[in-house]
PDB file of C-alpha atoms and ligand atoms in Angstrom:
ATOM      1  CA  UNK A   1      10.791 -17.341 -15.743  1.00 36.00           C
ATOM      2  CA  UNK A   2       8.559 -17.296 -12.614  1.00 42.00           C
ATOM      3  CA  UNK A   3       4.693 -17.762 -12.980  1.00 44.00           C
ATOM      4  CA  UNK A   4       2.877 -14.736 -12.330  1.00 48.00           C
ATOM      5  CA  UNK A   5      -0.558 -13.976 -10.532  1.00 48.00           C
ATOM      6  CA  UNK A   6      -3.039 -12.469 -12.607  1.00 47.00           C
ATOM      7  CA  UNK A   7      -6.164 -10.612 -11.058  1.00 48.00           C
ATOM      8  CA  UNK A   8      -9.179 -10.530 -11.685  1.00 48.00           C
ATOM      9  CA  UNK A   9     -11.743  -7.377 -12.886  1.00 44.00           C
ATOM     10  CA  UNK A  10     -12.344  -6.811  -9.176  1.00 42.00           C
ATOM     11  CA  UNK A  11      -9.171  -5.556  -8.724  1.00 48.00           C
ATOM     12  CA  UNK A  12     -10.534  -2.160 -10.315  1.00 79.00           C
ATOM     13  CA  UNK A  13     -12.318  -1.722  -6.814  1.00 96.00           C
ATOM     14  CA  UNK A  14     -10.936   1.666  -5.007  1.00 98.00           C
ATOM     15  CA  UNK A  15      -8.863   0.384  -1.937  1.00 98.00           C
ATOM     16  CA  UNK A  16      -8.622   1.848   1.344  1.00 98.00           C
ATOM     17  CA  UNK A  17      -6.445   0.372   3.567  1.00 98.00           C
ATOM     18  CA  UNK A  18      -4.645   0.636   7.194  1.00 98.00           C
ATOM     19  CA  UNK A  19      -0.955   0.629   8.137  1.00 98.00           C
ATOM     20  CA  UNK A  20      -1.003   0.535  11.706  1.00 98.00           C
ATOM     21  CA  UNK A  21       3.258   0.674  11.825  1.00 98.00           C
ATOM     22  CA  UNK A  22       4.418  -0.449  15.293  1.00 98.00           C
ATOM     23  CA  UNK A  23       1.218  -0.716  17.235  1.00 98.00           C
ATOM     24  CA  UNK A  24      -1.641  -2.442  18.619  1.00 98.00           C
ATOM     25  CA  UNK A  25      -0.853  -6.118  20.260  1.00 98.00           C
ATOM     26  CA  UNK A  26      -2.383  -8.936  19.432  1.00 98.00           C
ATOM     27  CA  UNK A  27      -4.950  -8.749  22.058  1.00 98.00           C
ATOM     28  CA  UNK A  28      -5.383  -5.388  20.941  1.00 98.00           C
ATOM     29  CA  UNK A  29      -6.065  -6.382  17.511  1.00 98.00           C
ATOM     30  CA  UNK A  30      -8.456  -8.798  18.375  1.00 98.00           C
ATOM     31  CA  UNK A  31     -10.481  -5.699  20.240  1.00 98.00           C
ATOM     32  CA  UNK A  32      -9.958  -3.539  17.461  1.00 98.00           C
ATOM     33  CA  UNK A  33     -11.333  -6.357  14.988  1.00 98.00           C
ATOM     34  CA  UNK A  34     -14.138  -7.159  17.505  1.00 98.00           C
ATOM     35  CA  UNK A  35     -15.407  -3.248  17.027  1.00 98.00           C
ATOM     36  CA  UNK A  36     -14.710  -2.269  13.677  1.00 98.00           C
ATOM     37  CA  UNK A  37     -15.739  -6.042  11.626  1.00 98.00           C
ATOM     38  CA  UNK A  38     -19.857  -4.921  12.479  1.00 98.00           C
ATOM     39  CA  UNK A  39     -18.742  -1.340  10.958  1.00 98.00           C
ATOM     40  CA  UNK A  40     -18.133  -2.452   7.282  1.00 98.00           C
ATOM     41  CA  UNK A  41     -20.158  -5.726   7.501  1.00 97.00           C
ATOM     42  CA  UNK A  42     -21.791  -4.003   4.524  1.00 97.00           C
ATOM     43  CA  UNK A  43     -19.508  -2.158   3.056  1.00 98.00           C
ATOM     44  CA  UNK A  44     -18.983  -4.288  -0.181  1.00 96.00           C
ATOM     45  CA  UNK A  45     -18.273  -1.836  -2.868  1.00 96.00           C
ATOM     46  CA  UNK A  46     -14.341  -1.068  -1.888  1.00 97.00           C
ATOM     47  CA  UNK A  47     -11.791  -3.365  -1.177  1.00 97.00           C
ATOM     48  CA  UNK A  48     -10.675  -2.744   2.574  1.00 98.00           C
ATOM     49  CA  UNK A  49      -7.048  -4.058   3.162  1.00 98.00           C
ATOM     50  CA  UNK A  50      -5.978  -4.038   7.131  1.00 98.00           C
ATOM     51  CA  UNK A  51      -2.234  -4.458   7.518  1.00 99.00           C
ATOM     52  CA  UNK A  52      -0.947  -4.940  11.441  1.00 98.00           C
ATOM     53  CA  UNK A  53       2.269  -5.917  12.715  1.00 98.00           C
ATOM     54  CA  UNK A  54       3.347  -9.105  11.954  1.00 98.00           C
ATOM     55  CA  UNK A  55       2.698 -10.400  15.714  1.00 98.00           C
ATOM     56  CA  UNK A  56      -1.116  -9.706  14.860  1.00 98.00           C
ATOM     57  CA  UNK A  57      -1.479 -11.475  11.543  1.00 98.00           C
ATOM     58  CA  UNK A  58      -1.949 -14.933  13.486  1.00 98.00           C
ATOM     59  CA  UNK A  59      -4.809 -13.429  15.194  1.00 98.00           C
ATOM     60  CA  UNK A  60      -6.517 -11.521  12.372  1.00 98.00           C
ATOM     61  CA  UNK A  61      -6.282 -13.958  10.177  1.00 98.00           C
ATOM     62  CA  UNK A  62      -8.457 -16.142  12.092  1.00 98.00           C
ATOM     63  CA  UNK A  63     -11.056 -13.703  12.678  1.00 98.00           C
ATOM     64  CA  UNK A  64     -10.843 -11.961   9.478  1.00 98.00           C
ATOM     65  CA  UNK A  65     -11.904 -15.568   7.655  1.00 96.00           C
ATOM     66  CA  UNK A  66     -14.671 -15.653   5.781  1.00 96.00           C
ATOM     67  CA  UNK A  67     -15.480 -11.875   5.986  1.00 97.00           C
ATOM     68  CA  UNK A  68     -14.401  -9.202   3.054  1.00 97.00           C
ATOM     69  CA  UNK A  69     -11.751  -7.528   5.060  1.00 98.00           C
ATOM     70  CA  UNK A  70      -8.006  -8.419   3.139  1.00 98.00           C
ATOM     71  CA  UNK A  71      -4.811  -8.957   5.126  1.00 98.00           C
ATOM     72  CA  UNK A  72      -1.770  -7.685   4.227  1.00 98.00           C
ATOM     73  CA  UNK A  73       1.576  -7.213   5.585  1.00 98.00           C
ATOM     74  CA  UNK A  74       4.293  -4.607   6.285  1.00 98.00           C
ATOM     75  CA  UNK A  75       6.858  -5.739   4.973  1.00 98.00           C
ATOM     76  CA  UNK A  76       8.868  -9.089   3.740  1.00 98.00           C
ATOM     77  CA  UNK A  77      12.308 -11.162   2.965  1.00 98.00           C
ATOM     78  CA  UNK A  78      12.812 -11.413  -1.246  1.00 98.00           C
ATOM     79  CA  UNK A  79      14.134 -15.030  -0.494  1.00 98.00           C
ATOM     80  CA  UNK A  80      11.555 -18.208  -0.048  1.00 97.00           C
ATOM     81  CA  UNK A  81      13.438 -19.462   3.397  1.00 98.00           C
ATOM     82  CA  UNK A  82      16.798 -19.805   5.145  1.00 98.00           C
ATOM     83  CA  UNK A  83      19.260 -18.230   7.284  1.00 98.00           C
ATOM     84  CA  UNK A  84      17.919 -14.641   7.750  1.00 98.00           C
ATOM     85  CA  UNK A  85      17.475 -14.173  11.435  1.00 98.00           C
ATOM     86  CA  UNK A  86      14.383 -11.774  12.152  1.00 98.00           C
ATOM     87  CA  UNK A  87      13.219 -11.932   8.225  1.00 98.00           C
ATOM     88  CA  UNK A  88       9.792 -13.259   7.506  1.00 98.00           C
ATOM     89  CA  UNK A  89       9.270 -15.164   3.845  1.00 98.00           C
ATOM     90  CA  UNK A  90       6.056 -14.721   1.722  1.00 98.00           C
ATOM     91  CA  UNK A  91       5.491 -18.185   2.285  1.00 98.00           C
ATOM     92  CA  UNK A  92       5.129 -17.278   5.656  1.00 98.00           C
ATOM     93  CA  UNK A  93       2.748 -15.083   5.200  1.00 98.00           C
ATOM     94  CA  UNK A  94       0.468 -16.481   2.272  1.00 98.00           C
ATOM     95  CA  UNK A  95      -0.290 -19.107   4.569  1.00 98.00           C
ATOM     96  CA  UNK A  96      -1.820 -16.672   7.454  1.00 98.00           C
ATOM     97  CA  UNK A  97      -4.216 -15.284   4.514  1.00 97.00           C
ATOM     98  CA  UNK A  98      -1.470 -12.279   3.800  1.00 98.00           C
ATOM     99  CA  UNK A  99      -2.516 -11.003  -0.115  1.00 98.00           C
ATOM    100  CA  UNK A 100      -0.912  -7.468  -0.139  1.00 98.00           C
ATOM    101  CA  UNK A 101       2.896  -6.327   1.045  1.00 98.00           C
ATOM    102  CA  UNK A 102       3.480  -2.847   1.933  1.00 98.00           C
ATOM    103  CA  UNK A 103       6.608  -2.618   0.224  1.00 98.00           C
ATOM    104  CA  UNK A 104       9.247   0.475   0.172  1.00 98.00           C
ATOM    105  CA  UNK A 105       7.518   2.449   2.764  1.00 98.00           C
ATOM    106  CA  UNK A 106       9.713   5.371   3.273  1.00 98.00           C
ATOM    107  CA  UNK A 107       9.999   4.787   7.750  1.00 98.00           C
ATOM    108  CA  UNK A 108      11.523   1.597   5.526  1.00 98.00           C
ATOM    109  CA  UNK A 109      13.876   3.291   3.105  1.00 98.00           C
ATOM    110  CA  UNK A 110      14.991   6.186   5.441  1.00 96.00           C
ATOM    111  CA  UNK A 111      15.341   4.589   9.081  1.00 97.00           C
ATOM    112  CA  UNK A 112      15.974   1.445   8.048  1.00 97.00           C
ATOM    113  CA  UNK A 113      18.302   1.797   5.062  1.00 98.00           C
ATOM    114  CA  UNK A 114      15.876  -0.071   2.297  1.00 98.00           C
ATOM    115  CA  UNK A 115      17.672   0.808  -0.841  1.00 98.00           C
ATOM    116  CA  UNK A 116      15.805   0.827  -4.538  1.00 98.00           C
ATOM    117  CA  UNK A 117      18.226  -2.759  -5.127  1.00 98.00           C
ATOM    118  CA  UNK A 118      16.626  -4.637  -2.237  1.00 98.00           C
ATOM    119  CA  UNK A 119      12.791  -2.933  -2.820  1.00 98.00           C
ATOM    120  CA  UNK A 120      12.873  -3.888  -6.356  1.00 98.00           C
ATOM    121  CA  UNK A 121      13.987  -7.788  -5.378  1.00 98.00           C
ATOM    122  CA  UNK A 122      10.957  -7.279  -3.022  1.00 98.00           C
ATOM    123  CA  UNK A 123       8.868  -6.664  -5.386  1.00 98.00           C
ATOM    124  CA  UNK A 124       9.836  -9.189  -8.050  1.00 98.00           C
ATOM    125  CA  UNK A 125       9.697 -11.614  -5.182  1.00 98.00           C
ATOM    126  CA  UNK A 126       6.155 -10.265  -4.461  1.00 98.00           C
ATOM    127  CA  UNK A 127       5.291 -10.789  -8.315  1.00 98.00           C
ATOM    128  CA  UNK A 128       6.227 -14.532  -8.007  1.00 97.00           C
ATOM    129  CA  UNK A 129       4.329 -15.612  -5.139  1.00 97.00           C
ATOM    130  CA  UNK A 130       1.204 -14.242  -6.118  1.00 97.00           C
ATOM    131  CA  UNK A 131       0.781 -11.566  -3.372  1.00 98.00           C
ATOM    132  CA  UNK A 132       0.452  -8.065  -4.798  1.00 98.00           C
ATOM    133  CA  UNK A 133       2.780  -5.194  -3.734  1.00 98.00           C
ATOM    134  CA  UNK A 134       1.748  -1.765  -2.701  1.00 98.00           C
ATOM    135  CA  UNK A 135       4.935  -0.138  -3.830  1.00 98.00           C
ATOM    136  CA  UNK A 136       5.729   3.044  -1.970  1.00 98.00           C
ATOM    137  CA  UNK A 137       7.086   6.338  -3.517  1.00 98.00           C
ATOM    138  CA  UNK A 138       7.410   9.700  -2.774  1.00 98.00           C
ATOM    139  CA  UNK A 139       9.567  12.488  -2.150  1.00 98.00           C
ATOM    140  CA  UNK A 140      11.195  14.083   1.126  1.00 98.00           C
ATOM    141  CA  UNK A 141      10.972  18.174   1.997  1.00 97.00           C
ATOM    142  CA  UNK A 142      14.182  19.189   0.429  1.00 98.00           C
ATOM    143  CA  UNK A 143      13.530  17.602  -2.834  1.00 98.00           C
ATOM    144  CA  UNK A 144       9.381  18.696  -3.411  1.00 98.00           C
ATOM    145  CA  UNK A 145      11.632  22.078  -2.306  1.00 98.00           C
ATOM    146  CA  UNK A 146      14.117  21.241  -5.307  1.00 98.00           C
ATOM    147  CA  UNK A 147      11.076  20.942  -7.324  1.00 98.00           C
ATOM    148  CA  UNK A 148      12.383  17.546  -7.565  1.00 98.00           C
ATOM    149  CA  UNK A 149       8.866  15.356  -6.975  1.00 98.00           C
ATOM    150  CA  UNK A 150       8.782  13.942 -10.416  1.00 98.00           C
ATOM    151  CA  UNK A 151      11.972  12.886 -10.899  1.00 98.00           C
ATOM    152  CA  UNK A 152      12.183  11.290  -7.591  1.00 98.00           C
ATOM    153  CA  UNK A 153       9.209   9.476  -7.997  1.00 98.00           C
ATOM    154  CA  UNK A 154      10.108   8.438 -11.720  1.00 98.00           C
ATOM    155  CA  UNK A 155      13.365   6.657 -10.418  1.00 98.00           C
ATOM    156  CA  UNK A 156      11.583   4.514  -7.591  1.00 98.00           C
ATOM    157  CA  UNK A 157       9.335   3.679  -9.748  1.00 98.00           C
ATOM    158  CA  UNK A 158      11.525   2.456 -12.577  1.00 98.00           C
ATOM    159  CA  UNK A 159      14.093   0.593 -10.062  1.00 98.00           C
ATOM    160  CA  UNK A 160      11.582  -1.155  -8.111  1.00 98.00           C
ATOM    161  CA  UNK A 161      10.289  -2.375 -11.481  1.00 98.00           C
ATOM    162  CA  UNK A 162      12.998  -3.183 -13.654  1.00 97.00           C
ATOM    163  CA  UNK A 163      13.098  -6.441 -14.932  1.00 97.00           C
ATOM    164  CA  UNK A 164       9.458  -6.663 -13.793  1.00 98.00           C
ATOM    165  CA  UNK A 165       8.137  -3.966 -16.239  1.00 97.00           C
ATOM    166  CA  UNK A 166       6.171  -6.005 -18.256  1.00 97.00           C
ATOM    167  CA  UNK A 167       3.786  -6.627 -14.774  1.00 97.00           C
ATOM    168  CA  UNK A 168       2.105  -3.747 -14.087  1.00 97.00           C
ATOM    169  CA  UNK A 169      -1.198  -4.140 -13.515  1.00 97.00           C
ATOM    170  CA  UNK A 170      -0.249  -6.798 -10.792  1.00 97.00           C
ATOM    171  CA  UNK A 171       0.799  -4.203  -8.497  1.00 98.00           C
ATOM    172  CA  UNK A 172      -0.566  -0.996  -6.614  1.00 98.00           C
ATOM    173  CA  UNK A 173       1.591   1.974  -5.626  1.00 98.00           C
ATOM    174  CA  UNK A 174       1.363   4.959  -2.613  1.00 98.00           C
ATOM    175  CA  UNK A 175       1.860   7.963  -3.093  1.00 98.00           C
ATOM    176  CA  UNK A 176       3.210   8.887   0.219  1.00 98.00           C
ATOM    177  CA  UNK A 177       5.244  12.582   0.114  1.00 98.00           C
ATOM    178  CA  UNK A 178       7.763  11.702   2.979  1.00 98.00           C
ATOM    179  CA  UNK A 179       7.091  15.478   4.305  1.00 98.00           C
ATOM    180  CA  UNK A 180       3.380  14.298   4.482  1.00 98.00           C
ATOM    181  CA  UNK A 181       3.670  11.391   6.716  1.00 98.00           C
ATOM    182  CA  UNK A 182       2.542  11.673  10.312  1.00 97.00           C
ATOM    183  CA  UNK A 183       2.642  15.429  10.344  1.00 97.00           C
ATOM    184  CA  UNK A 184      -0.670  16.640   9.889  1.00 97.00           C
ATOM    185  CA  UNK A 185       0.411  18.329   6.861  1.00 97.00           C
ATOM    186  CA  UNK A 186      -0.996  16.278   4.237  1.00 98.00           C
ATOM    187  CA  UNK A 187      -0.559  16.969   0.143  1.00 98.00           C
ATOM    188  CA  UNK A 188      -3.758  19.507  -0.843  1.00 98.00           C
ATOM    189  CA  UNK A 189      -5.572  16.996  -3.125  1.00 98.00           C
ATOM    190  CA  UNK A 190      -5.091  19.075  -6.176  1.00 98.00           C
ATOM    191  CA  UNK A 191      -1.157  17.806  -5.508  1.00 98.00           C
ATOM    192  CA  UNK A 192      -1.713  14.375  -5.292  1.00 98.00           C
ATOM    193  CA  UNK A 193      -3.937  14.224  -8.118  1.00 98.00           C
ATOM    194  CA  UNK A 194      -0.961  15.734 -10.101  1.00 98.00           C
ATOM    195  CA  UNK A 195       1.350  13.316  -9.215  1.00 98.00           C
ATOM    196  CA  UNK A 196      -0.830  10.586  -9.544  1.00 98.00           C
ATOM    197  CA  UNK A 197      -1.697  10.975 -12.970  1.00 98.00           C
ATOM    198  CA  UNK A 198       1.977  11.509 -13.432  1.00 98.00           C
ATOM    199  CA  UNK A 199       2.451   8.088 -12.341  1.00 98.00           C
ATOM    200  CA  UNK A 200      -0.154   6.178 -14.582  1.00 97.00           C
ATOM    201  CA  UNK A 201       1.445   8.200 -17.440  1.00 97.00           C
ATOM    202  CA  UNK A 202       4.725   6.602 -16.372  1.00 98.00           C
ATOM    203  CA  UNK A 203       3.348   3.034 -16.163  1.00 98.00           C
ATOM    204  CA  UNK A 204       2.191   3.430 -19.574  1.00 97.00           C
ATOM    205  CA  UNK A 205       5.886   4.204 -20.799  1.00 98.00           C
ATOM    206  CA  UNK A 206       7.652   1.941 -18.488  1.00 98.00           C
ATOM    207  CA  UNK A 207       5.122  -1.292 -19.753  1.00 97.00           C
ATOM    208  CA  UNK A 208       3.934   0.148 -23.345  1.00 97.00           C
ATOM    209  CA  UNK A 209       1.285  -2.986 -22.509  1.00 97.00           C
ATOM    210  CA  UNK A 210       0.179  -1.692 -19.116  1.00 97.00           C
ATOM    211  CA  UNK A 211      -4.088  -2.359 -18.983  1.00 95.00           C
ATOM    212  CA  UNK A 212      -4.360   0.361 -16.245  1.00 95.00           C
ATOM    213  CA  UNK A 213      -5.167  -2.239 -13.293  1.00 95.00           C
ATOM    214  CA  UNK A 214      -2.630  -0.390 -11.185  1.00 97.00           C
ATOM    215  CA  UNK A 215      -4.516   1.980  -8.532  1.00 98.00           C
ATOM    216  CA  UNK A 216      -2.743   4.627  -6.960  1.00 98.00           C
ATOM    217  CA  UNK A 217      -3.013   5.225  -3.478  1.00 98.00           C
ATOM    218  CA  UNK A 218      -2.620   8.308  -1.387  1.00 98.00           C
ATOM    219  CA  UNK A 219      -1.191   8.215   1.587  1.00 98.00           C
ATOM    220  CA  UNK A 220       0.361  10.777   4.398  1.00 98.00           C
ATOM    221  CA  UNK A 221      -2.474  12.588   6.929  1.00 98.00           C
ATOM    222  CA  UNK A 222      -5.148  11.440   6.120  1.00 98.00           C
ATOM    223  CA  UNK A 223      -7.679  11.600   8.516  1.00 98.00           C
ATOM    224  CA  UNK A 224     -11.507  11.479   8.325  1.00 98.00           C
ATOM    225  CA  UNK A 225     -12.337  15.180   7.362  1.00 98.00           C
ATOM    226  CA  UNK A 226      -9.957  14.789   4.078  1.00 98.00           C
ATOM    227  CA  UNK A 227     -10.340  11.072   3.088  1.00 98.00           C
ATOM    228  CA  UNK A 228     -13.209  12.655   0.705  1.00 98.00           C
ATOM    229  CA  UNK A 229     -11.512  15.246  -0.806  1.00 98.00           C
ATOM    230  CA  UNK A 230      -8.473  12.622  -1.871  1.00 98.00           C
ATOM    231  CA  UNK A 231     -11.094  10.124  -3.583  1.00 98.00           C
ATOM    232  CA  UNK A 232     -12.789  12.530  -5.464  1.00 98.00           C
ATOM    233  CA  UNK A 233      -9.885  13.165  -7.179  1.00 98.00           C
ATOM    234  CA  UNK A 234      -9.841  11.190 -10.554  1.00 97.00           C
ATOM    235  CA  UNK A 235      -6.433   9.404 -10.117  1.00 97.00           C
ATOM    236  CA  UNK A 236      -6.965   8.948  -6.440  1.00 98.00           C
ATOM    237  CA  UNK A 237      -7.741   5.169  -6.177  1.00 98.00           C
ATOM    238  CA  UNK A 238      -7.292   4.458  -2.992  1.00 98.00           C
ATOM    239  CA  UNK A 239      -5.628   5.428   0.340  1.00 98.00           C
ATOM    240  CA  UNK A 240      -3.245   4.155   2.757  1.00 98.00           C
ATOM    241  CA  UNK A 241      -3.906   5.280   6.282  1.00 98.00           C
ATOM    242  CA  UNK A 242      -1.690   5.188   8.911  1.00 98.00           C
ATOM    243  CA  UNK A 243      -2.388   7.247  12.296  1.00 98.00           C
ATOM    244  CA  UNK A 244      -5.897   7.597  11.771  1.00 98.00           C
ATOM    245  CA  UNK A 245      -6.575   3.581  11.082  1.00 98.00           C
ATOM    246  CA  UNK A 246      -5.587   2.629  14.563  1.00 98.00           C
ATOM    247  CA  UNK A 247      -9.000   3.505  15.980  1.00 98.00           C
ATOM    248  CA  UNK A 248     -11.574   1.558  14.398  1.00 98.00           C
ATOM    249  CA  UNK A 249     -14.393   3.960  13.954  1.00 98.00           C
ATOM    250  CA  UNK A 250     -12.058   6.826  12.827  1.00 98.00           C
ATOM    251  CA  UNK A 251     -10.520   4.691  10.158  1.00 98.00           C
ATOM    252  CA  UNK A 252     -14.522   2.983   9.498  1.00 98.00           C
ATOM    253  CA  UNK A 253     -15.250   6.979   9.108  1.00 98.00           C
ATOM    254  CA  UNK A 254     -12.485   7.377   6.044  1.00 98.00           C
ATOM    255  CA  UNK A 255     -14.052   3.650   5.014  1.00 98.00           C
ATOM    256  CA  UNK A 256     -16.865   5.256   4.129  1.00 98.00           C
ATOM    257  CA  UNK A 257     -15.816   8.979   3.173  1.00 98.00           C
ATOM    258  CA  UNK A 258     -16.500   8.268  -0.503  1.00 97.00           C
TER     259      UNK A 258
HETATM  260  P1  LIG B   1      -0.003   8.683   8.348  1.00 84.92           P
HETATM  261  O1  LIG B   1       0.905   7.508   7.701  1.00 84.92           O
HETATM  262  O2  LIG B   1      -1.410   8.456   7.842  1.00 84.92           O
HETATM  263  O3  LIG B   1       0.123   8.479   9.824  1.00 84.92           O
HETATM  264  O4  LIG B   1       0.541   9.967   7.863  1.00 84.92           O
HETATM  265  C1  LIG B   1       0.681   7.038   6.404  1.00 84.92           C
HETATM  266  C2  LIG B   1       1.693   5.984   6.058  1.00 84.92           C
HETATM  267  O5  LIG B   1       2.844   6.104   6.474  1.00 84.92           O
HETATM  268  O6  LIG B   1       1.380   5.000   5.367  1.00 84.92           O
END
């Protein structure tokens, strides 16, 4: 068996962090970083998690050293190295300063064919390299329509973490309602909170020893007029941010909405 990462009380912190997708260049990024790093220089009291494309991680991990700000990545390859042409190891990525993985992002699942098989290897490969997973999860139109949320979200959960129940707490997981997600029509708060405490009730059953280190993030529209309203919700840990985090003072703005 693998040696696990455990995490420290920290880890409790609420976590607010960007997915900027498929944009901003490296040069980019370094302008970004140049205007929003004097922004949170004093923002301490949440964990703020930027996660670029992989062409910027070189460049933010240099100027993100020594500061607060985590890296983490989009995606990653289950396997430690070999012949996977355009896959990226965690290796890889632990070196650049990479402690997060977006992992099972729906744009990853639904264009890209991601399957609950490969997330869950993902994630188990996560588990043994010490970098902690943001496991993704939500459901698409026709099945919140179905009235199908639940059970959608019970079975990614479950086969992303089987034969990894017993870890937990060494992982965060989105919220993102596919329907949600770059449409301006985010979940009402009242929703999410629903679904999140649905989710830390299912931890508890999937891992009977579960300590409750595992935050739950919203994420689909979130912008800087409803960051607020999502954190004040009890089981709204965190947030993952995607349009709105590619300008640095609107994504410093949802930073700092709580
Ligand atoms: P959005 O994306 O904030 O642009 O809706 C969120 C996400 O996909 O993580």
């Amino acid at each position: 068996m693998p040696i696990f990462f455990s995490y420290d009380i920290l880890i409790l912190m609420k976590i607010i962090s960007a997915n900027w997708k498929m944009n901003l260049t490296p040069s980019q990024t370094k302008e970004y970083l140049q205007g929003f790093l004097p922004l949170v220089e004093d923002i301490k009291d949440r964990e703020i998690l930027l996660c670029p494309p992989f062409t910027s991680l070189c460049v933010a991990s240099e100027i993100l050293k020594g500061t607060h700000i985590k890296l983490g990545a989009q995606n990653c390859h289950y396997e430690p190295k070999g012949a996977f042409t355009g896959e990226i190891s965690l290796e890889m990525l632990k070196e650049l300063g990479v402690s997060y993985i977006i992992v099972g992002h729906s744009e990853r699942r639904w264009i890209f064919g991601e399957t609950d098989e490969l997330i869950s290897k993902k994630i188990t490969a996560c588990l043994e390299a010490g970098v902690r997973p943001i496991l993704c999860v939500g459901e698409r139109l026709e099945e919140r329509e179905a009235g199908l949320t639940f059970k959608v979200v019970e079975t990614q959960v479950r086969l992303a973490l089987s034969g990894v129940e017993s870890y937990t707490d060494d992982l965060d997981i989105a919220y993102e309602p596919v329907w949600a997600i770059g449409t301006g029509n985010p979940a009402t708060p009242e929703d999410a909170q629903v679904v999140h405490a649905y989710i830390k009730d299912l931890l508890q059953d999937v891992n009977p020893k579960h300590e409750g280190r595992t935050r739950v993030l919203y994420g689909g529209s979130v912008n800087p007029k409803n960051a607020g309203e999502f954190m004040r919700m009890r089981d709204v840990d965190g947030l993952l941010v995607g349009g709105a985090s590619l300008d640095p003072e609107s994504f410093y703005q949802i930073v700092k909405s709580f």
